[in-house]
Amino acid sequence: MGAAAAYALAERGAQTHLFEQFDLHHAKGSSHGASRLFRTAYFEHPDYVPLLKRAAARWRALEAAQGKTLFHRTGLVEAGPPDSALISGALKASDQYGLALNRLTAGQARARLPWFAWPDDYEIVIEEDAGMIRADRALAALIDGARANGAVIAGGVRVLGWTPVPDGIELATEAGARTFDRLVLTPGAWAASVLGEPGGLVRPLRKHLFWAATDDKTFTLESGFSPFAIERGDGRFFYGFPVVDGDGLKIGEHTGGAALSTPEEDAPADKVRAGLEQFLRETAPGLPQTITKEQACLYAMSPDGHFLIDAHPADARVVFAAGFSGHGFKFAPVIGEALADLALTGETLREFDFLKLARLGAVFD
Ligand SMILES: Cc1cc2nc3c(=O)[nH]c(=O)nc-3n(C[C@H](O)[C@H](O)[C@H](O)COP(=O)(O)OP(=O)(O)OC[C@H]3O[C@@H](n4cnc5c(N)ncnc54)[C@H](O)[C@@H]3O)c2cc1C
């Protein structure tokens, strides 16, 4: 989100400085790794759909500007009981916005997707236009784009604090203090230590990802294996990605995770791993079964699972985006634009209104 904001600000001619506490491509936050899903029939809430349509156009523009492939149109398999949040929400968004969702019969699903043990009561849909963002390349493209427009990007520099002063916002960093006209904060799971009071709304959640090794080319991106998202009757939500760069089939659980008091805290992966192994055995017996790699990641959970994008209650010259709750990456270019709008003009598109703090009814001093 910070890289996307720096890109949007620098593109508009603002003198932009980005400070990141770790290496720019670190794996301690929420944005690392090779892949993230992009989908538009958005089960979380239909109001995200207009933002996703803009984001799709922005990702394509970034690809064109840099001559890089950042998005693979792989399609996305979504499945679960008809009343599951995933299926009912995706169908609602697709109905409301006329989005194409290919609904499969059980027979069609067993033929097209034989690796899964589809329960008879499942609804199985395919969003053919959905796909996979190459996350590592996308982050690099946003950073390169910001730099190409004159932004100063400083990795390894921690922000220690900020103070509104009459002529701007005084920013204290490990590299010294300086006053800026505007401050954009995108602290991820570190919201509590960076945002002050509103940051207290965001809880870090430890997540784990796993890879199951396979030499079977069937499961590769190149062979057209589609990512999948499955919400089971017990409410547990699992997802998977095709093999990329020979790295095994990536699988994870969207539900669950260990609540942390600080983002640096660790949490054991063994129970999560056992849950994934059970999912593979019971629901996806045809997929590779042997987990050979794991990696930790962080969700920054807002109280209702929706993003928080707004001016800071302490000073409107400070704007922030936080609480992406495990589903923000796909929106990055338009989040960057909204933050640039808010910082430079004090307002942004009405489509972002549902993501403002006011919805939570929280009162800040
Ligand atoms: C396992 C997993 C799977 C996901 N799958 C998807 C998916 O399929 N599709 C999707 O759209 N989204 C997905 N997401 C969510 C998505 O990746 C995140 O919403 C997004 O990356 C959040 O970006 P961010 O910039 O807010 O957070 P981060 O990338 O964590 O950035 C916050 C940055 O702030 C820095 N920072 C914090 N405090 C300071 C300080 N004091 N000084 C300087 N720097 C500081 C941190 O070091 C960090 O780099 C997934 C997330 C995870 C963890």
mmCIF file of N, CA, C and O in Angstrom, residues 259-330:
data_model
loop_
_atom_site.group_PDB
_atom_site.id
_atom_site.type_symbol
_atom_site.label_atom_id
_atom_site.label_comp_id
_atom_site.label_asym_id
_atom_site.label_seq_id
_atom_site.Cartn_x
_atom_site.Cartn_y
_atom_site.Cartn_z
ATOM 1 N N ALA A 259 -4.069 -14.684 17.083
ATOM 2 C CA ALA A 259 -4.051 -13.255 17.425
ATOM 3 C C ALA A 259 -2.743 -12.942 18.151
ATOM 4 O O ALA A 259 -2.330 -13.686 19.047
ATOM 5 N N LEU A 260 -2.086 -11.857 17.733
ATOM 6 C CA LEU A 260 -0.786 -11.496 18.308
ATOM 7 C C LEU A 260 -0.911 -10.171 19.060
ATOM 8 O O LEU A 260 -1.754 -9.346 18.717
ATOM 9 N N SER A 261 -0.031 -9.950 20.045
ATOM 10 C CA SER A 261 -0.049 -8.633 20.678
ATOM 11 C C SER A 261 0.875 -7.688 19.904
ATOM 12 O O SER A 261 0.628 -6.490 19.846
ATOM 13 N N THR A 262 1.928 -8.222 19.281
ATOM 14 C CA THR A 262 2.768 -7.407 18.398
ATOM 15 C C THR A 262 3.051 -8.195 17.121
ATOM 16 O O THR A 262 3.085 -9.437 17.169
ATOM 17 N N PRO A 263 3.283 -7.505 15.980
ATOM 18 C CA PRO A 263 3.518 -8.206 14.705
ATOM 19 C C PRO A 263 4.782 -9.062 14.696
ATOM 20 O O PRO A 263 4.916 -9.972 13.893
ATOM 21 N N GLU A 264 5.690 -8.775 15.621
ATOM 22 C CA GLU A 264 6.944 -9.543 15.639
ATOM 23 C C GLU A 264 6.779 -10.901 16.301
ATOM 24 O O GLU A 264 7.597 -11.790 16.122
ATOM 25 N N GLU A 265 5.690 -11.068 17.056
ATOM 26 C CA GLU A 265 5.482 -12.304 17.803
ATOM 27 C C GLU A 265 5.305 -13.473 16.835
ATOM 28 O O GLU A 265 4.769 -13.299 15.744
ATOM 29 N N ASP A 266 5.710 -14.654 17.240
ATOM 30 C CA ASP A 266 5.502 -15.814 16.396
ATOM 31 C C ASP A 266 4.420 -16.707 16.985
ATOM 32 O O ASP A 266 3.986 -16.503 18.116
ATOM 33 N N ALA A 267 3.955 -17.648 16.189
ATOM 34 C CA ALA A 267 2.952 -18.598 16.675
ATOM 35 C C ALA A 267 3.199 -19.924 15.975
ATOM 36 O O ALA A 267 3.608 -19.934 14.814
ATOM 37 N N PRO A 268 2.995 -21.033 16.677
ATOM 38 C CA PRO A 268 3.288 -22.333 16.082
ATOM 39 C C PRO A 268 2.393 -22.615 14.875
ATOM 40 O O PRO A 268 1.248 -22.186 14.825
ATOM 41 N N ALA A 269 2.957 -23.338 13.912
ATOM 42 C CA ALA A 269 2.234 -23.639 12.674
ATOM 43 C C ALA A 269 1.644 -25.037 12.673
ATOM 44 O O ALA A 269 0.886 -25.382 11.772
ATOM 45 N N ASP A 270 1.975 -25.841 13.705
ATOM 46 C CA ASP A 270 1.631 -27.272 13.606
ATOM 47 C C ASP A 270 0.126 -27.538 13.494
ATOM 48 O O ASP A 270 -0.311 -28.343 12.666
ATOM 49 N N LYS A 271 -0.679 -26.809 14.260
ATOM 50 C CA LYS A 271 -2.125 -27.068 14.176
ATOM 51 C C LYS A 271 -2.667 -26.647 12.804
ATOM 52 O O LYS A 271 -3.510 -27.334 12.209
ATOM 53 N N VAL A 272 -2.155 -25.524 12.292
ATOM 54 C CA VAL A 272 -2.609 -25.037 10.987
ATOM 55 C C VAL A 272 -2.230 -26.050 9.912
ATOM 56 O O VAL A 272 -3.025 -26.393 9.031
ATOM 57 N N ARG A 273 -1.020 -26.559 10.045
ATOM 58 C CA ARG A 273 -0.528 -27.548 9.080
ATOM 59 C C ARG A 273 -1.407 -28.801 9.109
ATOM 60 O O ARG A 273 -1.813 -29.320 8.064
ATOM 61 N N ALA A 274 -1.739 -29.253 10.333
ATOM 62 C CA ALA A 274 -2.588 -30.455 10.467
ATOM 63 C C ALA A 274 -3.945 -30.200 9.809
ATOM 64 O O ALA A 274 -4.500 -31.073 9.123
ATOM 65 N N GLY A 275 -4.464 -28.973 9.943
ATOM 66 C CA GLY A 275 -5.741 -28.619 9.320
ATOM 67 C C GLY A 275 -5.653 -28.674 7.797
ATOM 68 O O GLY A 275 -6.574 -29.156 7.113
ATOM 69 N N LEU A 276 -4.519 -28.194 7.255
ATOM 70 C CA LEU A 276 -4.323 -28.228 5.809
ATOM 71 C C LEU A 276 -4.199 -29.660 5.319
ATOM 72 O O LEU A 276 -4.766 -30.028 4.281
ATOM 73 N N GLU A 277 -3.474 -30.478 6.057
ATOM 74 C CA GLU A 277 -3.302 -31.884 5.658
ATOM 75 C C GLU A 277 -4.650 -32.605 5.654
ATOM 76 O O GLU A 277 -4.965 -33.387 4.745
ATOM 77 N N GLN A 278 -5.491 -32.284 6.644
ATOM 78 C CA GLN A 278 -6.835 -32.888 6.699
ATOM 79 C C GLN A 278 -7.666 -32.413 5.498
ATOM 80 O O GLN A 278 -8.340 -33.207 4.840
ATOM 81 N N PHE A 279 -7.562 -31.112 5.192
ATOM 82 C CA PHE A 279 -8.292 -30.566 4.026
ATOM 83 C C PHE A 279 -7.874 -31.293 2.752
ATOM 84 O O PHE A 279 -8.709 -31.719 1.945
ATOM 85 N N LEU A 280 -6.554 -31.480 2.582
ATOM 86 C CA LEU A 280 -6.060 -32.147 1.364
ATOM 87 C C LEU A 280 -6.598 -33.586 1.302
ATOM 88 O O LEU A 280 -7.089 -34.030 0.265
ATOM 89 N N ARG A 281 -6.534 -34.284 2.435
ATOM 90 C CA ARG A 281 -6.974 -35.678 2.474
ATOM 91 C C ARG A 281 -8.465 -35.798 2.145
ATOM 92 O O ARG A 281 -8.881 -36.596 1.320
ATOM 93 N N GLU A 282 -9.269 -34.945 2.782
ATOM 94 C CA GLU A 282 -10.731 -35.118 2.708
ATOM 95 C C GLU A 282 -11.353 -34.411 1.496
ATOM 96 O O GLU A 282 -12.208 -34.966 0.818
ATOM 97 N N THR A 283 -10.919 -33.188 1.226
ATOM 98 C CA THR A 283 -11.604 -32.391 0.203
ATOM 99 C C THR A 283 -10.846 -32.374 -1.122
ATOM 100 O O THR A 283 -11.433 -32.194 -2.196
ATOM 101 N N ALA A 284 -9.525 -32.581 -1.080
ATOM 102 C CA ALA A 284 -8.718 -32.488 -2.312
ATOM 103 C C ALA A 284 -7.757 -33.678 -2.420
ATOM 104 O O ALA A 284 -6.537 -33.483 -2.580
ATOM 105 N N PRO A 285 -8.295 -34.907 -2.379
ATOM 106 C CA PRO A 285 -7.410 -36.088 -2.383
ATOM 107 C C PRO A 285 -6.573 -36.223 -3.660
ATOM 108 O O PRO A 285 -5.539 -36.888 -3.639
ATOM 109 N N GLY A 286 -6.960 -35.545 -4.733
ATOM 110 C CA GLY A 286 -6.225 -35.659 -5.999
ATOM 111 C C GLY A 286 -5.098 -34.652 -6.124
ATOM 112 O O GLY A 286 -4.320 -34.691 -7.082
ATOM 113 N N LEU A 287 -5.022 -33.750 -5.190
ATOM 114 C CA LEU A 287 -3.941 -32.759 -5.201
ATOM 115 C C LEU A 287 -2.716 -33.341 -4.504
ATOM 116 O O LEU A 287 -2.819 -34.291 -3.736
ATOM 117 N N PRO A 288 -1.536 -32.759 -4.765
ATOM 118 C CA PRO A 288 -0.340 -33.194 -4.038
ATOM 119 C C PRO A 288 -0.591 -33.121 -2.529
ATOM 120 O O PRO A 288 -1.208 -32.166 -2.044
ATOM 121 N N GLN A 289 -0.149 -34.145 -1.813
ATOM 122 C CA GLN A 289 -0.503 -34.265 -0.400
ATOM 123 C C GLN A 289 0.636 -33.965 0.567
ATOM 124 O O GLN A 289 0.407 -33.727 1.740
ATOM 125 N N THR A 290 1.858 -33.966 0.058
ATOM 126 C CA THR A 290 2.999 -33.866 0.982
ATOM 127 C C THR A 290 3.489 -32.433 1.116
ATOM 128 O O THR A 290 4.058 -31.870 0.176
ATOM 129 N N ILE A 291 3.259 -31.860 2.275
ATOM 130 C CA ILE A 291 3.696 -30.472 2.525
ATOM 131 C C ILE A 291 5.202 -30.471 2.783
ATOM 132 O O ILE A 291 5.705 -31.221 3.615
ATOM 133 N N THR A 292 5.910 -29.642 2.025
ATOM 134 C CA THR A 292 7.377 -29.634 2.142
ATOM 135 C C THR A 292 7.935 -28.266 2.512
ATOM 136 O O THR A 292 9.133 -28.133 2.726
ATOM 137 N N LYS A 293 7.093 -27.243 2.532
ATOM 138 C CA LYS A 293 7.599 -25.890 2.817
ATOM 139 C C LYS A 293 6.503 -25.089 3.513
ATOM 140 O O LYS A 293 5.314 -25.344 3.271
ATOM 141 N N GLU A 294 6.912 -24.194 4.383
ATOM 142 C CA GLU A 294 5.926 -23.305 5.008
ATOM 143 C C GLU A 294 6.532 -21.924 5.191
ATOM 144 O O GLU A 294 7.749 -21.755 5.194
ATOM 145 N N GLN A 295 5.665 -20.920 5.290
ATOM 146 C CA GLN A 295 6.137 -19.548 5.493
ATOM 147 C C GLN A 295 5.096 -18.792 6.314
ATOM 148 O O GLN A 295 3.888 -19.030 6.158
ATOM 149 N N ALA A 296 5.559 -17.895 7.172
ATOM 150 C CA ALA A 296 4.627 -17.118 7.990
ATOM 151 C C ALA A 296 4.241 -15.833 7.258
ATOM 152 O O ALA A 296 4.973 -15.363 6.386
ATOM 153 N N CYS A 297 3.127 -15.272 7.640
ATOM 154 C CA CYS A 297 2.636 -14.019 7.037
ATOM 155 C C CYS A 297 1.737 -13.352 8.071
ATOM 156 O O CYS A 297 1.467 -13.940 9.133
ATOM 157 N N LEU A 298 1.281 -12.148 7.781
ATOM 158 C CA LEU A 298 0.450 -11.425 8.747
ATOM 159 C C LEU A 298 -0.811 -10.892 8.095
ATOM 160 O O LEU A 298 -0.757 -10.343 6.986
ATOM 161 N N TYR A 299 -1.940 -11.051 8.759
ATOM 162 C CA TYR A 299 -3.141 -10.305 8.424
ATOM 163 C C TYR A 299 -3.211 -9.142 9.414
ATOM 164 O O TYR A 299 -2.835 -9.292 10.578
ATOM 165 N N ALA A 300 -3.724 -8.002 8.946
ATOM 166 C CA ALA A 300 -3.990 -6.866 9.844
ATOM 167 C C ALA A 300 -5.515 -6.736 9.893
ATOM 168 O O ALA A 300 -6.129 -6.182 8.972
ATOM 169 N N MET A 301 -6.110 -7.274 10.943
ATOM 170 C CA MET A 301 -7.566 -7.413 10.998
ATOM 171 C C MET A 301 -8.252 -6.156 11.525
ATOM 172 O O MET A 301 -7.968 -5.698 12.630
ATOM 173 N N SER A 302 -9.184 -5.652 10.738
ATOM 174 C CA SER A 302 -10.044 -4.564 11.236
ATOM 175 C C SER A 302 -11.214 -5.196 11.984
ATOM 176 O O SER A 302 -11.450 -6.403 11.861
ATOM 177 N N PRO A 303 -11.988 -4.402 12.737
ATOM 178 C CA PRO A 303 -13.073 -5.009 13.533
ATOM 179 C C PRO A 303 -14.125 -5.749 12.692
ATOM 180 O O PRO A 303 -14.674 -6.758 13.130
ATOM 181 N N ASP A 304 -14.377 -5.265 11.439
ATOM 182 C CA ASP A 304 -15.419 -5.905 10.622
ATOM 183 C C ASP A 304 -14.856 -6.558 9.356
ATOM 184 O O ASP A 304 -15.630 -6.953 8.472
ATOM 185 N N GLY A 305 -13.528 -6.636 9.247
ATOM 186 C CA GLY A 305 -12.929 -7.299 8.089
ATOM 187 C C GLY A 305 -12.867 -6.421 6.855
ATOM 188 O O GLY A 305 -12.383 -6.849 5.802
ATOM 189 N N HIS A 306 -13.363 -5.164 6.966
ATOM 190 C CA HIS A 306 -13.293 -4.234 5.840
ATOM 191 C C HIS A 306 -12.161 -3.231 6.081
ATOM 192 O O HIS A 306 -11.756 -3.009 7.221
ATOM 193 N N PHE A 307 -11.666 -2.665 4.987
ATOM 194 C CA PHE A 307 -10.503 -1.781 5.081
ATOM 195 C C PHE A 307 -10.851 -0.499 5.858
ATOM 196 O O PHE A 307 -12.020 -0.136 5.991
ATOM 197 N N LEU A 308 -9.812 0.173 6.338
ATOM 198 C CA LEU A 308 -9.950 1.476 6.995
ATOM 199 C C LEU A 308 -9.129 2.482 6.175
ATOM 200 O O LEU A 308 -7.895 2.395 6.150
ATOM 201 N N ILE A 309 -9.802 3.367 5.465
ATOM 202 C CA ILE A 309 -9.123 4.371 4.632
ATOM 203 C C ILE A 309 -9.760 5.724 4.938
ATOM 204 O O ILE A 309 -10.965 5.906 4.722
ATOM 205 N N ASP A 310 -8.935 6.636 5.459
ATOM 206 C CA ASP A 310 -9.547 7.881 5.921
ATOM 207 C C ASP A 310 -8.471 8.903 6.265
ATOM 208 O O ASP A 310 -7.265 8.581 6.292
ATOM 209 N N ALA A 311 -8.893 10.132 6.542
ATOM 210 C CA ALA A 311 -8.017 11.125 7.149
ATOM 211 C C ALA A 311 -7.910 10.773 8.630
ATOM 212 O O ALA A 311 -8.826 10.187 9.205
ATOM 213 N N HIS A 312 -6.759 11.131 9.241
ATOM 214 C CA HIS A 312 -6.562 10.788 10.657
ATOM 215 C C HIS A 312 -7.405 11.715 11.525
ATOM 216 O O HIS A 312 -7.426 12.937 11.281
ATOM 217 N N PRO A 313 -8.088 11.199 12.529
ATOM 218 C CA PRO A 313 -8.934 12.065 13.372
ATOM 219 C C PRO A 313 -8.157 13.170 14.086
ATOM 220 O O PRO A 313 -8.734 14.208 14.413
ATOM 221 N N ALA A 314 -6.840 12.991 14.271
ATOM 222 C CA ALA A 314 -6.038 13.997 14.985
ATOM 223 C C ALA A 314 -5.659 15.166 14.077
ATOM 224 O O ALA A 314 -5.468 16.283 14.553
ATOM 225 N N ASP A 315 -5.546 14.912 12.753
ATOM 226 C CA ASP A 315 -5.102 15.968 11.845
ATOM 227 C C ASP A 315 -5.351 15.535 10.402
ATOM 228 O O ASP A 315 -4.826 14.505 9.961
ATOM 229 N N ALA A 316 -6.128 16.326 9.679
ATOM 230 C CA ALA A 316 -6.517 15.934 8.315
ATOM 231 C C ALA A 316 -5.350 15.955 7.332
ATOM 232 O O ALA A 316 -5.461 15.450 6.220
ATOM 233 N N ARG A 317 -4.184 16.493 7.746
ATOM 234 C CA ARG A 317 -2.999 16.473 6.878
ATOM 235 C C ARG A 317 -2.320 15.094 6.921
ATOM 236 O O ARG A 317 -1.368 14.833 6.194
ATOM 237 N N VAL A 318 -2.833 14.242 7.814
ATOM 238 C CA VAL A 318 -2.353 12.862 7.924
ATOM 239 C C VAL A 318 -3.467 11.953 7.416
ATOM 240 O O VAL A 318 -4.610 12.070 7.861
ATOM 241 N N VAL A 319 -3.149 11.055 6.460
ATOM 242 C CA VAL A 319 -4.163 10.131 5.956
ATOM 243 C C VAL A 319 -3.607 8.720 6.090
ATOM 244 O O VAL A 319 -2.385 8.525 6.174
ATOM 245 N N PHE A 320 -4.474 7.727 6.149
ATOM 246 C CA PHE A 320 -3.992 6.366 6.379
ATOM 247 C C PHE A 320 -4.860 5.315 5.713
ATOM 248 O O PHE A 320 -6.016 5.576 5.365
ATOM 249 N N ALA A 321 -4.270 4.157 5.542
ATOM 250 C CA ALA A 321 -4.979 2.977 5.066
ATOM 251 C C ALA A 321 -4.465 1.796 5.866
ATOM 252 O O ALA A 321 -3.242 1.582 5.959
ATOM 253 N N ALA A 322 -5.389 1.048 6.458
ATOM 254 C CA ALA A 322 -4.996 -0.059 7.344
ATOM 255 C C ALA A 322 -6.125 -1.080 7.424
ATOM 256 O O ALA A 322 -7.180 -0.900 6.822
ATOM 257 N N GLY A 323 -5.858 -2.178 8.139
ATOM 258 C CA GLY A 323 -6.915 -3.165 8.371
ATOM 259 C C GLY A 323 -7.334 -3.924 7.131
ATOM 260 O O GLY A 323 -8.505 -4.225 6.935
ATOM 261 N N PHE A 324 -6.399 -4.305 6.277
ATOM 262 C CA PHE A 324 -6.737 -4.965 5.015
ATOM 263 C C PHE A 324 -7.159 -6.411 5.207
ATOM 264 O O PHE A 324 -7.559 -7.087 4.242
ATOM 265 N N SER A 325 -7.095 -6.934 6.404
ATOM 266 C CA SER A 325 -7.785 -8.145 6.829
ATOM 267 C C SER A 325 -7.608 -9.334 5.894
ATOM 268 O O SER A 325 -8.515 -10.155 5.746
ATOM 269 N N GLY A 326 -6.440 -9.424 5.243
ATOM 270 C CA GLY A 326 -6.142 -10.610 4.443
ATOM 271 C C GLY A 326 -6.686 -10.576 3.025
ATOM 272 O O GLY A 326 -6.697 -11.593 2.343
ATOM 273 N N HIS A 327 -7.167 -9.397 2.563
ATOM 274 C CA HIS A 327 -7.706 -9.376 1.193
ATOM 275 C C HIS A 327 -7.435 -8.070 0.458
ATOM 276 O O HIS A 327 -8.176 -7.680 -0.447
ATOM 277 N N GLY A 328 -6.329 -7.341 0.839
ATOM 278 C CA GLY A 328 -6.122 -6.031 0.252
ATOM 279 C C GLY A 328 -5.272 -5.923 -0.986
ATOM 280 O O GLY A 328 -5.429 -4.979 -1.757
ATOM 281 N N PHE A 329 -4.377 -6.903 -1.216
ATOM 282 C CA PHE A 329 -3.359 -6.730 -2.261
ATOM 283 C C PHE A 329 -3.940 -6.329 -3.615
ATOM 284 O O PHE A 329 -3.451 -5.419 -4.264
ATOM 285 N N LYS A 330 -4.988 -7.007 -4.028
ATOM 286 C CA LYS A 330 -5.559 -6.797 -5.359
ATOM 287 C C LYS A 330 -6.010 -5.337 -5.594
ATOM 288 O O LYS A 330 -6.140 -4.898 -6.727
#
